[in-house]
XYZ file of C-alpha atoms in Angstrom:
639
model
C 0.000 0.000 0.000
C 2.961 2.403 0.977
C 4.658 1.845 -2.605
C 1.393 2.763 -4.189
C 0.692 6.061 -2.398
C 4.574 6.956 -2.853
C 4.097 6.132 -6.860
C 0.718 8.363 -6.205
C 2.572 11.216 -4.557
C 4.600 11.539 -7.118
C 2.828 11.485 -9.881
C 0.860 14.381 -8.354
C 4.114 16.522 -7.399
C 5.550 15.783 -10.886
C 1.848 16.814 -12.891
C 1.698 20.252 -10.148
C 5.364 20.913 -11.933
C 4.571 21.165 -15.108
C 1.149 22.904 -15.054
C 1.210 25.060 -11.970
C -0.498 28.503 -12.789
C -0.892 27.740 -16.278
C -3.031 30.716 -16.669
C -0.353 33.239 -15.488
C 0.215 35.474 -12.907
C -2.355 36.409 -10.336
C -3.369 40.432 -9.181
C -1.611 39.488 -5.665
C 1.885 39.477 -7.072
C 2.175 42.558 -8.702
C 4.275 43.645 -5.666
C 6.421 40.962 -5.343
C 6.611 39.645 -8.954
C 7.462 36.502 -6.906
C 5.174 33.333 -8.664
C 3.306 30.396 -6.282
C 5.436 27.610 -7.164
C 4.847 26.294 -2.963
C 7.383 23.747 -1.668
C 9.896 26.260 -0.747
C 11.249 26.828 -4.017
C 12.901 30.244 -4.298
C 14.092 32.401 -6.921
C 17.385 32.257 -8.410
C 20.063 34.726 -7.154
C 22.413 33.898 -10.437
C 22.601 36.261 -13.429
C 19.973 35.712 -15.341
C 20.370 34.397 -18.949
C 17.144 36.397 -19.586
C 17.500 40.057 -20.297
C 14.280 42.746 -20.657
C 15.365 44.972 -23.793
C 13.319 48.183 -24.744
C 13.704 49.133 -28.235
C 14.064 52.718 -27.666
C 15.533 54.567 -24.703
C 13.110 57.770 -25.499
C 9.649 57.227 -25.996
C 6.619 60.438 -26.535
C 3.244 60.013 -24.166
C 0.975 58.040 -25.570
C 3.723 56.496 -28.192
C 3.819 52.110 -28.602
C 7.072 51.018 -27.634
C 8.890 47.122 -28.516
C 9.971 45.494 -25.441
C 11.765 41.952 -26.119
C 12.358 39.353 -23.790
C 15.824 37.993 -25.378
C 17.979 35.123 -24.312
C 21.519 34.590 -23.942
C 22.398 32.116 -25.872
C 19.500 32.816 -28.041
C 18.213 29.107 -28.399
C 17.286 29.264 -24.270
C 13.170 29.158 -24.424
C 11.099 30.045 -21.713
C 7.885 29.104 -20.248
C 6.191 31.694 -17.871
C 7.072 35.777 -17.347
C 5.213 38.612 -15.962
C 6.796 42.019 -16.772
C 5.550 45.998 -16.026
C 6.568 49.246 -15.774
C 7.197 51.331 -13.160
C 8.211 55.044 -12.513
C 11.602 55.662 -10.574
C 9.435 57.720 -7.995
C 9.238 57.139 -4.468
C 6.368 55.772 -4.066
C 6.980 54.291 -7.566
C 3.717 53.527 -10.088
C 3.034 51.068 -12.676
C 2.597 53.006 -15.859
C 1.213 52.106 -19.292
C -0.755 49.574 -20.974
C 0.665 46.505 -22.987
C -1.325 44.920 -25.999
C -3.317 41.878 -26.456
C -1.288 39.730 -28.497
C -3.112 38.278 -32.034
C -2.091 34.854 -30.483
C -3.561 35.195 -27.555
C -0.390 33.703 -25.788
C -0.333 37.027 -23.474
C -2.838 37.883 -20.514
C -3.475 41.498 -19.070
C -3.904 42.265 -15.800
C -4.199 45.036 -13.377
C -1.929 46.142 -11.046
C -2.359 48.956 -9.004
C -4.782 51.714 -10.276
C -4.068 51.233 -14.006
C -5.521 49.068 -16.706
C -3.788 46.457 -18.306
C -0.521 47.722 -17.511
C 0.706 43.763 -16.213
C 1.554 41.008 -18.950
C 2.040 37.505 -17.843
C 1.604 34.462 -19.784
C -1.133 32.132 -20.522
C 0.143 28.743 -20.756
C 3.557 27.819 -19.938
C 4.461 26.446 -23.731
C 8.121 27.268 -24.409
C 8.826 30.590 -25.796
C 11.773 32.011 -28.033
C 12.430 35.764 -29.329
C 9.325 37.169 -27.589
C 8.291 40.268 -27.819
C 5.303 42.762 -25.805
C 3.854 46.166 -27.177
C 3.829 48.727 -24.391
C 1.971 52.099 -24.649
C 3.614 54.938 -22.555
C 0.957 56.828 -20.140
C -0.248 59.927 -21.042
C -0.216 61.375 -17.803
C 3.820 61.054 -17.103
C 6.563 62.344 -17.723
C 9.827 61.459 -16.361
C 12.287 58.197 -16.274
C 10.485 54.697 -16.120
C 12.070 50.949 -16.251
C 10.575 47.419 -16.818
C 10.597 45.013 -14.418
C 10.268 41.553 -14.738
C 10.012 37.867 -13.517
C 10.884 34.548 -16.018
C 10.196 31.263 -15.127
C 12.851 29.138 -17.331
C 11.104 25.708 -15.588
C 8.754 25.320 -12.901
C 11.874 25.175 -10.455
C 14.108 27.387 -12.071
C 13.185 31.418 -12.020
C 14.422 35.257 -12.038
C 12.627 37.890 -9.950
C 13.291 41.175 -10.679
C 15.055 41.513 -13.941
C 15.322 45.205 -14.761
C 15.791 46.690 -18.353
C 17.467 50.072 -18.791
C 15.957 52.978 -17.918
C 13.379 54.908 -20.586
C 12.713 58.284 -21.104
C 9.078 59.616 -21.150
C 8.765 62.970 -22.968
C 5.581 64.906 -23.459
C 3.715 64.399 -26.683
C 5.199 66.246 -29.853
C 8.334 67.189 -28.208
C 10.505 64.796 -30.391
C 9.163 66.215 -33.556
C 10.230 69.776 -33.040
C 13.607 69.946 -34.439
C 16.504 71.599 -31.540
C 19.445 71.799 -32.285
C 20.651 68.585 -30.301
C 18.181 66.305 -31.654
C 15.588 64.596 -34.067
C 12.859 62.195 -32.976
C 13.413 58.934 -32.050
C 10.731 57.059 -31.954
C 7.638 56.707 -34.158
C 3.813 57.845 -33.510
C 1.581 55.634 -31.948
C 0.177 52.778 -34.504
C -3.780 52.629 -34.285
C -4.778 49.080 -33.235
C -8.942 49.162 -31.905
C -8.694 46.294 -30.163
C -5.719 47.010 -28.182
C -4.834 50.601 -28.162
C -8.050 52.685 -27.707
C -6.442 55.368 -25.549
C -5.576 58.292 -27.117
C -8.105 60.142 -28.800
C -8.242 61.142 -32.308
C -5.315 58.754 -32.658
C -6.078 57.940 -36.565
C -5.757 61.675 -37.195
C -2.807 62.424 -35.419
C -0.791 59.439 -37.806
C -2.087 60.968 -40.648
C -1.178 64.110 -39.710
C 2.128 64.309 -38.572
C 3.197 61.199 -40.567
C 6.945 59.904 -39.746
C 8.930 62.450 -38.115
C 12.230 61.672 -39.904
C 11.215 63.500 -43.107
C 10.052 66.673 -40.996
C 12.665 69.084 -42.104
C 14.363 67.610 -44.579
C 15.696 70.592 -47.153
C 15.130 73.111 -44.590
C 17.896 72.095 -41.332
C 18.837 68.817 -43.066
C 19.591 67.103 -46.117
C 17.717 63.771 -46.530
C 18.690 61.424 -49.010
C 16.777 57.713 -49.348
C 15.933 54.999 -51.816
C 13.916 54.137 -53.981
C 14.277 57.428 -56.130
C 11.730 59.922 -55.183
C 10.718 58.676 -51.862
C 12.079 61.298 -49.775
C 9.527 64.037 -51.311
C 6.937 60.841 -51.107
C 7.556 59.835 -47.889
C 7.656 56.297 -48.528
C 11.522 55.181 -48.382
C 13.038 51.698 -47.648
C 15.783 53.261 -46.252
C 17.116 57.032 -45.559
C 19.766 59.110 -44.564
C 20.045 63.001 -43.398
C 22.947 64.817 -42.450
C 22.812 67.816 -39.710
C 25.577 70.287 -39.492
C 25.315 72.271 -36.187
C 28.930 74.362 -36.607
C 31.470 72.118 -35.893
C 29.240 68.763 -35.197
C 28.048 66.532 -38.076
C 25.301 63.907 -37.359
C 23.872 61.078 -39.720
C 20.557 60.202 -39.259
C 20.034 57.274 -40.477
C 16.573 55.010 -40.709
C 15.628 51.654 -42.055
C 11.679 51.446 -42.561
C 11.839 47.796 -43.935
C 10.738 45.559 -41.713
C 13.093 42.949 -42.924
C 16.205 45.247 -42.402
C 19.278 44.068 -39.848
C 21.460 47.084 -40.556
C 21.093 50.549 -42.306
C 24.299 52.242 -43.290
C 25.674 55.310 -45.186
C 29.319 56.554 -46.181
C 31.017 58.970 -47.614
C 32.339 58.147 -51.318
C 34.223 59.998 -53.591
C 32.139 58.412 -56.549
C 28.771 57.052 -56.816
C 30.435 53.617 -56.847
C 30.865 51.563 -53.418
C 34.338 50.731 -52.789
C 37.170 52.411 -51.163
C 34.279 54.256 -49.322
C 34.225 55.411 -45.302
C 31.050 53.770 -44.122
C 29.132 54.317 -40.851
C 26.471 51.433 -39.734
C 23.799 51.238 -37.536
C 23.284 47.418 -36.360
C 20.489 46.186 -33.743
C 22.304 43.600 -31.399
C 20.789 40.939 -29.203
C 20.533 42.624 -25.620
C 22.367 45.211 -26.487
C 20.050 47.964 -28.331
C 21.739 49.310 -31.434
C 25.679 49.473 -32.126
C 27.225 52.062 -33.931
C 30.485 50.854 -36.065
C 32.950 52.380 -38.122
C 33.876 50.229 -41.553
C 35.799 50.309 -44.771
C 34.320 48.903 -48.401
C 36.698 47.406 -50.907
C 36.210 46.220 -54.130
C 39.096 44.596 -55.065
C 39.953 41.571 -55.101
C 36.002 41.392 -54.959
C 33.481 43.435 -53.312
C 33.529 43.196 -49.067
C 33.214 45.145 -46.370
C 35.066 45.143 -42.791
C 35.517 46.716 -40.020
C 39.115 45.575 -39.025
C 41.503 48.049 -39.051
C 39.138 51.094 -38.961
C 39.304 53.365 -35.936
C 35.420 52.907 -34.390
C 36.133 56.793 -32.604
C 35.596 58.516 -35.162
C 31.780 57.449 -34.759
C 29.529 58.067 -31.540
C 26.172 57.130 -31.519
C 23.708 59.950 -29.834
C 20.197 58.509 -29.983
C 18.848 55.213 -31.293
C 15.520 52.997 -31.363
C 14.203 50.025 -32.571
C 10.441 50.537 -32.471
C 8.092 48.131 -35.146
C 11.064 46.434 -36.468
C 12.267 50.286 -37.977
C 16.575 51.212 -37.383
C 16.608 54.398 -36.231
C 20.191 56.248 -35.044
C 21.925 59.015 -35.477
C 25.808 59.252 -35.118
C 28.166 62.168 -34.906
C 31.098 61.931 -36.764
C 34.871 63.167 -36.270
C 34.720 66.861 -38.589
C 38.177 65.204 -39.566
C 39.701 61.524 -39.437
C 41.782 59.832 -41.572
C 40.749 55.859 -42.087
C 43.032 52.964 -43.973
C 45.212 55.999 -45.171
C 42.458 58.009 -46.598
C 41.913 61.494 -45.260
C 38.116 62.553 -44.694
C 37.541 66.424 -43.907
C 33.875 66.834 -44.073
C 34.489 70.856 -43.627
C 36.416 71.592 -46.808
C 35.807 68.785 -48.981
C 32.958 67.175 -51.236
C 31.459 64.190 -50.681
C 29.132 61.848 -52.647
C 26.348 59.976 -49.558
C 25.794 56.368 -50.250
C 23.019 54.943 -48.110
C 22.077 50.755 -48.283
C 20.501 48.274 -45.867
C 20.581 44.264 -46.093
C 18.613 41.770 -44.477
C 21.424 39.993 -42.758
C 25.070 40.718 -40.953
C 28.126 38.874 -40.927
C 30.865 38.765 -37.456
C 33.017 41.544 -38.238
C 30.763 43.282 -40.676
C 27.426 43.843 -42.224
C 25.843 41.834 -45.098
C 24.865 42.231 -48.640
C 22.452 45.225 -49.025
C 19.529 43.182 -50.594
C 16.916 45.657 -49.719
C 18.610 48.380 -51.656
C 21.512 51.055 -52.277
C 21.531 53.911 -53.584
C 24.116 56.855 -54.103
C 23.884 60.738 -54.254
C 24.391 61.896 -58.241
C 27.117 64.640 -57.026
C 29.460 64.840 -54.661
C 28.699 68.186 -52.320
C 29.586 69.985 -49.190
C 27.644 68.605 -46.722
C 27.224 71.927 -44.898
C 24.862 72.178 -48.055
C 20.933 72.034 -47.084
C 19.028 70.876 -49.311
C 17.979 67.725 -50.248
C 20.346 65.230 -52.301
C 19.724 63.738 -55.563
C 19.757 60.395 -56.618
C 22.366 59.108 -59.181
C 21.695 59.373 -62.976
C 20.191 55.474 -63.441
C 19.706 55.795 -67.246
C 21.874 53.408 -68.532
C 20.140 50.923 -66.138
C 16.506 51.699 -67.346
C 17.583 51.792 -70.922
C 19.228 48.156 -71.049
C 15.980 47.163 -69.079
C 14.071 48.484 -72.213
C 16.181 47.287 -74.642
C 16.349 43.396 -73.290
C 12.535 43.736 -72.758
C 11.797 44.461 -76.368
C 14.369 42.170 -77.361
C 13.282 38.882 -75.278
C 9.812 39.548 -75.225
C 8.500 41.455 -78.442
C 11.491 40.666 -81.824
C 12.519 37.605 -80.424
C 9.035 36.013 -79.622
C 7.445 37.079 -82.990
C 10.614 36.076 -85.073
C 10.611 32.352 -84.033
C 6.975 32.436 -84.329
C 7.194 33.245 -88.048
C 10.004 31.028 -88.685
C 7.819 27.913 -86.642
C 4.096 28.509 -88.323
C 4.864 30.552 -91.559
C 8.028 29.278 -93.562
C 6.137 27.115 -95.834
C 2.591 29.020 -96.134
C 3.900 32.698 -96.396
C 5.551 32.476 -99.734
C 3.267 34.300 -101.644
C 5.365 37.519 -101.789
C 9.237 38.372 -101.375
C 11.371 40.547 -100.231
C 14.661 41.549 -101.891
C 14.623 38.143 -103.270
C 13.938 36.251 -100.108
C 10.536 34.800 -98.634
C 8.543 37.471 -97.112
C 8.489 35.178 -93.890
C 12.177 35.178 -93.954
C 12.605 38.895 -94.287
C 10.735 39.480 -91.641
C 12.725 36.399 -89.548
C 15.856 37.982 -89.978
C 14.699 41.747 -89.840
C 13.241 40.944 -85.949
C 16.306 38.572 -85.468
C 18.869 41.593 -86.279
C 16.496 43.981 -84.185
C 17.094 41.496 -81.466
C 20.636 40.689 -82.083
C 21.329 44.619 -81.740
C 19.259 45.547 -79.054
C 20.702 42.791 -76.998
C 24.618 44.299 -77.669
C 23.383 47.502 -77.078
C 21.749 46.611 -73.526
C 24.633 44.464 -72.716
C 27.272 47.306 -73.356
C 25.005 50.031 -71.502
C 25.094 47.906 -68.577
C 28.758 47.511 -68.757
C 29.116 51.172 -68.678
C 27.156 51.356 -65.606
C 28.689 48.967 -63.388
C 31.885 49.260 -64.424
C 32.266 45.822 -63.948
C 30.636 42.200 -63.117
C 27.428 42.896 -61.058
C 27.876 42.021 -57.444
C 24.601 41.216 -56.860
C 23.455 37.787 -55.364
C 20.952 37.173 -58.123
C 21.508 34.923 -61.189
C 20.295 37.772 -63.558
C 23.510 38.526 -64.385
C 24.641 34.974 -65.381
C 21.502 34.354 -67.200
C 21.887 37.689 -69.201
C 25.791 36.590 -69.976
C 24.629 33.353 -71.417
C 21.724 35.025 -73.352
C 24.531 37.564 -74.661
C 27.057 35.390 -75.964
C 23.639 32.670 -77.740
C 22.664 35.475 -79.360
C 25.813 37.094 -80.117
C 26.677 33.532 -81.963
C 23.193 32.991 -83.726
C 24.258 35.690 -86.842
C 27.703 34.253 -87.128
C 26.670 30.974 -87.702
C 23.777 31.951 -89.797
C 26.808 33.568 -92.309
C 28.351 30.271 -92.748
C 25.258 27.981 -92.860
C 25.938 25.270 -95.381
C 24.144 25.047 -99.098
C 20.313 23.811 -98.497
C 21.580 20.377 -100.434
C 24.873 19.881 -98.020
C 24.670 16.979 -95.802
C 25.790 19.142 -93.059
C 22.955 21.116 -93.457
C 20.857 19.036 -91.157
C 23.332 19.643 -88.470
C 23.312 23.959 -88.662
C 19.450 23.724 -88.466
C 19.415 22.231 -85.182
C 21.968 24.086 -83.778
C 20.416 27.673 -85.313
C 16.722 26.151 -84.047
C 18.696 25.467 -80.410
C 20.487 28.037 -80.171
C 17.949 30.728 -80.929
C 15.110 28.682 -78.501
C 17.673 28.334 -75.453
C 18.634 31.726 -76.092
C 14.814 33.084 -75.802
C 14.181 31.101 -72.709
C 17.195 32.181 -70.702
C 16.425 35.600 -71.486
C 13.178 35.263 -70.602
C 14.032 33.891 -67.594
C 16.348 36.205 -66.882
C 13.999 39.002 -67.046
C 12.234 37.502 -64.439
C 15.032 37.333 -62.006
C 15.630 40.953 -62.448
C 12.666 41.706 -61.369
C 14.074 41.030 -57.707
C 17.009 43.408 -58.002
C 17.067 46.046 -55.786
C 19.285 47.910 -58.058
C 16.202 47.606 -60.581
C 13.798 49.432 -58.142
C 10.452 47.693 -59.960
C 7.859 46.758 -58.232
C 6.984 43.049 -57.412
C 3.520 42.807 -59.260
C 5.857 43.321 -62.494
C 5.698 39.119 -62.153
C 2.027 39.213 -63.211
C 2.584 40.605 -66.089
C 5.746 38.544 -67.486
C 3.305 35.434 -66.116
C 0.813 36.589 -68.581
C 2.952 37.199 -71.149
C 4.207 33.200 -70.782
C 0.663 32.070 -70.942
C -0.434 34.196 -73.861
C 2.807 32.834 -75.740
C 2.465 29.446 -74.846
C -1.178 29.290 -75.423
C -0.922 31.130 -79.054
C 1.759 28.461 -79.680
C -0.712 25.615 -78.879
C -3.226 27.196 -80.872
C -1.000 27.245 -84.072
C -0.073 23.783 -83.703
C -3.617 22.675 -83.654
C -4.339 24.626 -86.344
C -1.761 23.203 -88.152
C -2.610 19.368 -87.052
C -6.164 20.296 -88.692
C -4.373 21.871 -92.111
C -2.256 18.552 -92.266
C -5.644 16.547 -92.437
C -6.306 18.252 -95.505
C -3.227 18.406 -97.634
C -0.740 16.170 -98.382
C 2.178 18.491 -96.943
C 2.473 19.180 -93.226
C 2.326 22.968 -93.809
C 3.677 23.542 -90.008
C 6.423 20.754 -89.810
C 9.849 22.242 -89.783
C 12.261 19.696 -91.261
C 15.978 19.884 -90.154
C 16.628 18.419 -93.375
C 15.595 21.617 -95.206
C 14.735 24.397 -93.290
C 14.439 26.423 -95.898
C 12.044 25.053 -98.841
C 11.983 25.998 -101.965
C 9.520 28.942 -102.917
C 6.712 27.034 -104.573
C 5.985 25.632 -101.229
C 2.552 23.895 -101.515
C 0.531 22.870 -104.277
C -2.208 25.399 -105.672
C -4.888 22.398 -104.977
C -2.688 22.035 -101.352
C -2.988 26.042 -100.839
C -6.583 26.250 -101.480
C -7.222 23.174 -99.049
C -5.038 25.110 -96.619
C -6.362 28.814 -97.131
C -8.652 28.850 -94.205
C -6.940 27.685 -91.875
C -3.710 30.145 -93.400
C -6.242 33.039 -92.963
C -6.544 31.906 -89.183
C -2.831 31.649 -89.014
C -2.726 35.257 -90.083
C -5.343 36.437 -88.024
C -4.080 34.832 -84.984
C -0.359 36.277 -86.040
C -2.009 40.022 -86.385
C -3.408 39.157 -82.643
C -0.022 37.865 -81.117
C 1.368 41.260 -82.419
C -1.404 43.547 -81.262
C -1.065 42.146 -77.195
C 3.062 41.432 -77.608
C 3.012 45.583 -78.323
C 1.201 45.895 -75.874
C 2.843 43.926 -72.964
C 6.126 45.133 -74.126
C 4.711 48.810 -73.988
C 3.913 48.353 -70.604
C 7.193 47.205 -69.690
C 8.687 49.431 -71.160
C 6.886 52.264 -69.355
C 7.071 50.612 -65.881
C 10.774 50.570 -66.433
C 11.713 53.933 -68.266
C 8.818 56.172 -67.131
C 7.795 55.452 -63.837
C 10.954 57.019 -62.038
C 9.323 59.856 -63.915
C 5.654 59.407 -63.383
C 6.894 59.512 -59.578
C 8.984 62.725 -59.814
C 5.951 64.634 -61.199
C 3.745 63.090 -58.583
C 6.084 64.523 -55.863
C 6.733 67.439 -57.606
C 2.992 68.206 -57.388
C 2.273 67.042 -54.050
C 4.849 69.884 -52.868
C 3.131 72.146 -55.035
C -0.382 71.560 -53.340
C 1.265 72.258 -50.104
């Protein structure tokens, strides 16, 4: 009987383990922070691997502030936590409100007089890289800190865990512009279910917008990508520069969500490499780290930080608030880094600004999300705001590939698959009028390709460094197509036996060529570099299914025109690819003429929507950048 009850008592002790207050926190702790785990078990007094890390260190009344609970090493989960705020005051308070969580995995209490201003957990599941919403009050001003308790295991906990301490400032004082500094942190986001506090909240956003473009031209010169988005408000990633006599700050801002680093340097070109860089880098339970680093570009592109002196940079203000970089750094007026002398009061500079997705150990990583560079160099004592670097070159070998690929390319192996043997009726300077037209779209192809190519040369200066197979793709494309004329030249006598063996080649050469550059296309529509936007897919999509599906239709056709003559009037013999001009029979042509009427019809089709797809391209490419500039250029204007 004793053996039983001990196997019962256990069982018991070992199931009150695992789900003891399973629902959270209760009211009665808010004091203590010190959880009912009973049996004498009491907190840990060791350093705890758990570390409470607020986002920003300066935060407006009323503003929603990121609070993580990160872990050192970063793989340790967690199961239970309750965490507030409270005012360094003597007798302190517990201040703001946290948000419901869309995954219900967070409970709000009360604690004190407020509402909601306690978050605990609801079930003890492990958690990793957890993060809270916080709303400061609205009714204090003044320093506050977060205090918290984690329960690693049911045995194992932390009471008392502090963050650093955060600064409460009234409401707009971070968007007026002093001379010392430029808002940190971002207006409140409007969530009903959560955040019905502030009145007129909605209105306020709309209003005031983000404060890093307030003043930009008049105390500071911004400078962001994509082109235009300074005067639109809607960059990926900016950069200002503030010259208060002696003192010159970056301000620097990622607004992708996706962004691990936003950086900007000083350049004597609008190239990257041999280029003073200054990056802004969130680190695990550390905030954001301001670093010093170098770009080379030879013997390939990189950037490091070794051998850089990291005084010349100070960071003055930072905050990580809805997965946005925000710093700003003050930089030496004069330093000298890997040799190179940088005096920002008497010389010119070009401002590059990028941000990537990842970071490396001694540096940060590729900038997938974008770069861009300043067209001039200029004194950056200059106010105004910068302009972005002449891109077109870029635009123009997007057009030219474009109507290369997808328009004389598509409709000149079209003629030369459906129309070699029924369009004979007429010639052109002695050749097939199919054929003219073949090798007219072919040549248009051919040069529009070396023209693209060498434009694109001449604006990288180089091989593109971007991780993206685009440039491969294109480089394969180049050199098919570059081949397909030269071989055409020396294409043996219709009666050779060799001839057999230069019609598939020239049939292989051209298709594999089309395809790669079609699929190339495609890839560039994820370069940064490219700026276009990602719906550009749709259309290249549709283009593939209108080609495909006009392809199908002309081989049916031509299935039902073999039923009817005794020549397949669509087959395309490697023996002879290039028949003689009677071609079919007059009783064989007037079997054939209605479905070569629906050949032509379908042909004048293919055109009409292949103009107009590459049209549209073409504009999204060339004229949008331009489209945009007017659209900010009038948006000032109503102002």
């Amino acid at each position: 009987m004793l053996p039983c009850f001990l196997v019962l008592f256990f069982f018991v002790n070992s199931f009150t383990t695992v789900v003891c207050l399973p629902n959270g926190a209760p009211e009665s702790t808010c004091e203590s922070l010190l959880p009912f785990h009973g049996g004498g078990i009491k907190p840990l007094t060791t350093v705890s691997p758990f570390n409470i890390v607020p986002l920003s260190t300066v935060v407006e009344q009323g503003q929603v502030l990121r609070v993580e609970i990160q872990a050192d090493p970063r793989e340790l989960v967690f199961g239970g936590f309750m965490i507030h705020a409270r005012t360094r005051t003597t007798p302190y308070r517990v201040v703001g409100r946290f948000a419901k969580s869309a995954d219900g995995t967070v409970k709000l209490i009360n604690c004190g007089d407020g509402v909601e201003n306690t978050a605990t957990h609801v079930s003890p599941a492990p958690k990793l890289d957890f993060g809270l919403d916080w709303q400061a009050p609205n009714d204090y001003v003044g320093e506050i800190y977060f205090i918290a308790t984690i329960a690693q295991e049911y045995d194992k906990f932390w009471v008392g865990i502090q963050s650093e301490s955060i600064r409460i400032v009234t409401r707009g004082s971070l968007l007026s512009t002093p001379s010392n500094g430029i808002s940190t942190s971002r207006r409140p986001f409007h969530q009903p279910t959560s955040f019905d506090i502030v009145p007129n909240r909605t209105k306020i956003t709309k209003k005031l917008g983000d404060p890093f473009y307030d003043q930009c031209g008049d105390t500071k010169s911004c400078f962001g990508f994509p082109e235009g988005c300074v005067e639109q408000k809607n960059c990926k990633a900016a950069v200002a520069t503030i010259v208060n006599g002696e003192s010159y700050v970056f301000e620097m801002k990622a607004f992708d969500p996706n962004a691990a680093y936003v950086a900007s340097a000083l350049s004597m070109d609008n190239k990257m490499g041999d280029d003073s860089v200054m990056e802004c880098v969130p680190e695990r339970g550390q905030g954001i780290k301001a670093y010093a680093s170098w770009t080379f570009s030879s013997p390939k592109y990189g950037v490091t930080r070794e051998n850089v002196p990291q005084s010349i940079v100070k960071l003055i203000d930072s905050s990580y608030t809805n997965n946005q970089i925000y710093c700003r750094v003050e930089r030496d007026a004069l330093s000298v880094v890997r040799g190179v002398s940088f005096d920002l009061v008497r010389n010119k500079y070009n401002i590059l600004v990028a941000s990537g997705s990842s970071n490396k150990d001694n540096s940060v990583g590729y900038h997938d999300i974008g770069r861009e560079s300043t067209a001039s160099a200029r004194a950056l004592a200059e106010i105004s705001n910068f302009g972005t670097a002449s891109k077109l070159f870029l635009r123009l070998h997007g057009a030219f590939m474009v109507a290369a690929w997808i328009g004389t390319a598509s409709l000149g192996i079209l003629l030369a698959r459906y129309f070699k043997q029924t369009w004979i009726g007429s010639s052109s300077c002695g050749k097939d009028i199919w054929f003219a037209w073949h090798r007219f779209l072919m040549f248009l192809t051919w040069v529009l390709t070396m023209a693209g190519t060498i434009l694109i040369v001449l604006e990288l200066k180089g091989w593109s460094k971007a991780r993206n197979p685009h440039a491969v793709l294109g480089s394969i494309t180049t050199i098919l197509c570059f081949l397909q004329p030269i071989g055409a030249f020396f294409r043996p006598h219709p009666g050779s036996k060799n001839r057999p063996i230069f019609n598939w080649m020239h049939w292989l050469g051209g298709n594999v060529a089309h395809i790669i550059g079609v699929v190339a296309i495609f890839f560039a529509v994820k370069l940064s570099k490219a700026e276009l936007p990602d719906w550009l897919d749709y259309i290249l999509v549709a283009f593939v299914a209108f080609h495909v599906l006009l392809h199908l239709i002309f081989s049916i056709a031509g299935c039902a025109s073999d039923r009817r003559t005794s020549q397949r009037v669509t087959s395309f013999p490697m023996t002879d690819m290039s028949p003689p001009r009677t071609g079919l029979k007059s009783t064989e042509r007037a079997q054939d003429a209605p479905y070569s009427k629906l050949r032509r019809s379908l042909l004048g089709i293919y055109t009409s929507v292949l103009v107009l797809i590459v049209a549209a391209l073409i504009f999204i490419i060339v004229l949008a950048p331009i489209d945009q500039k007017f659209e900010a250029l009038k948006s000032q204007m109503m102002k």
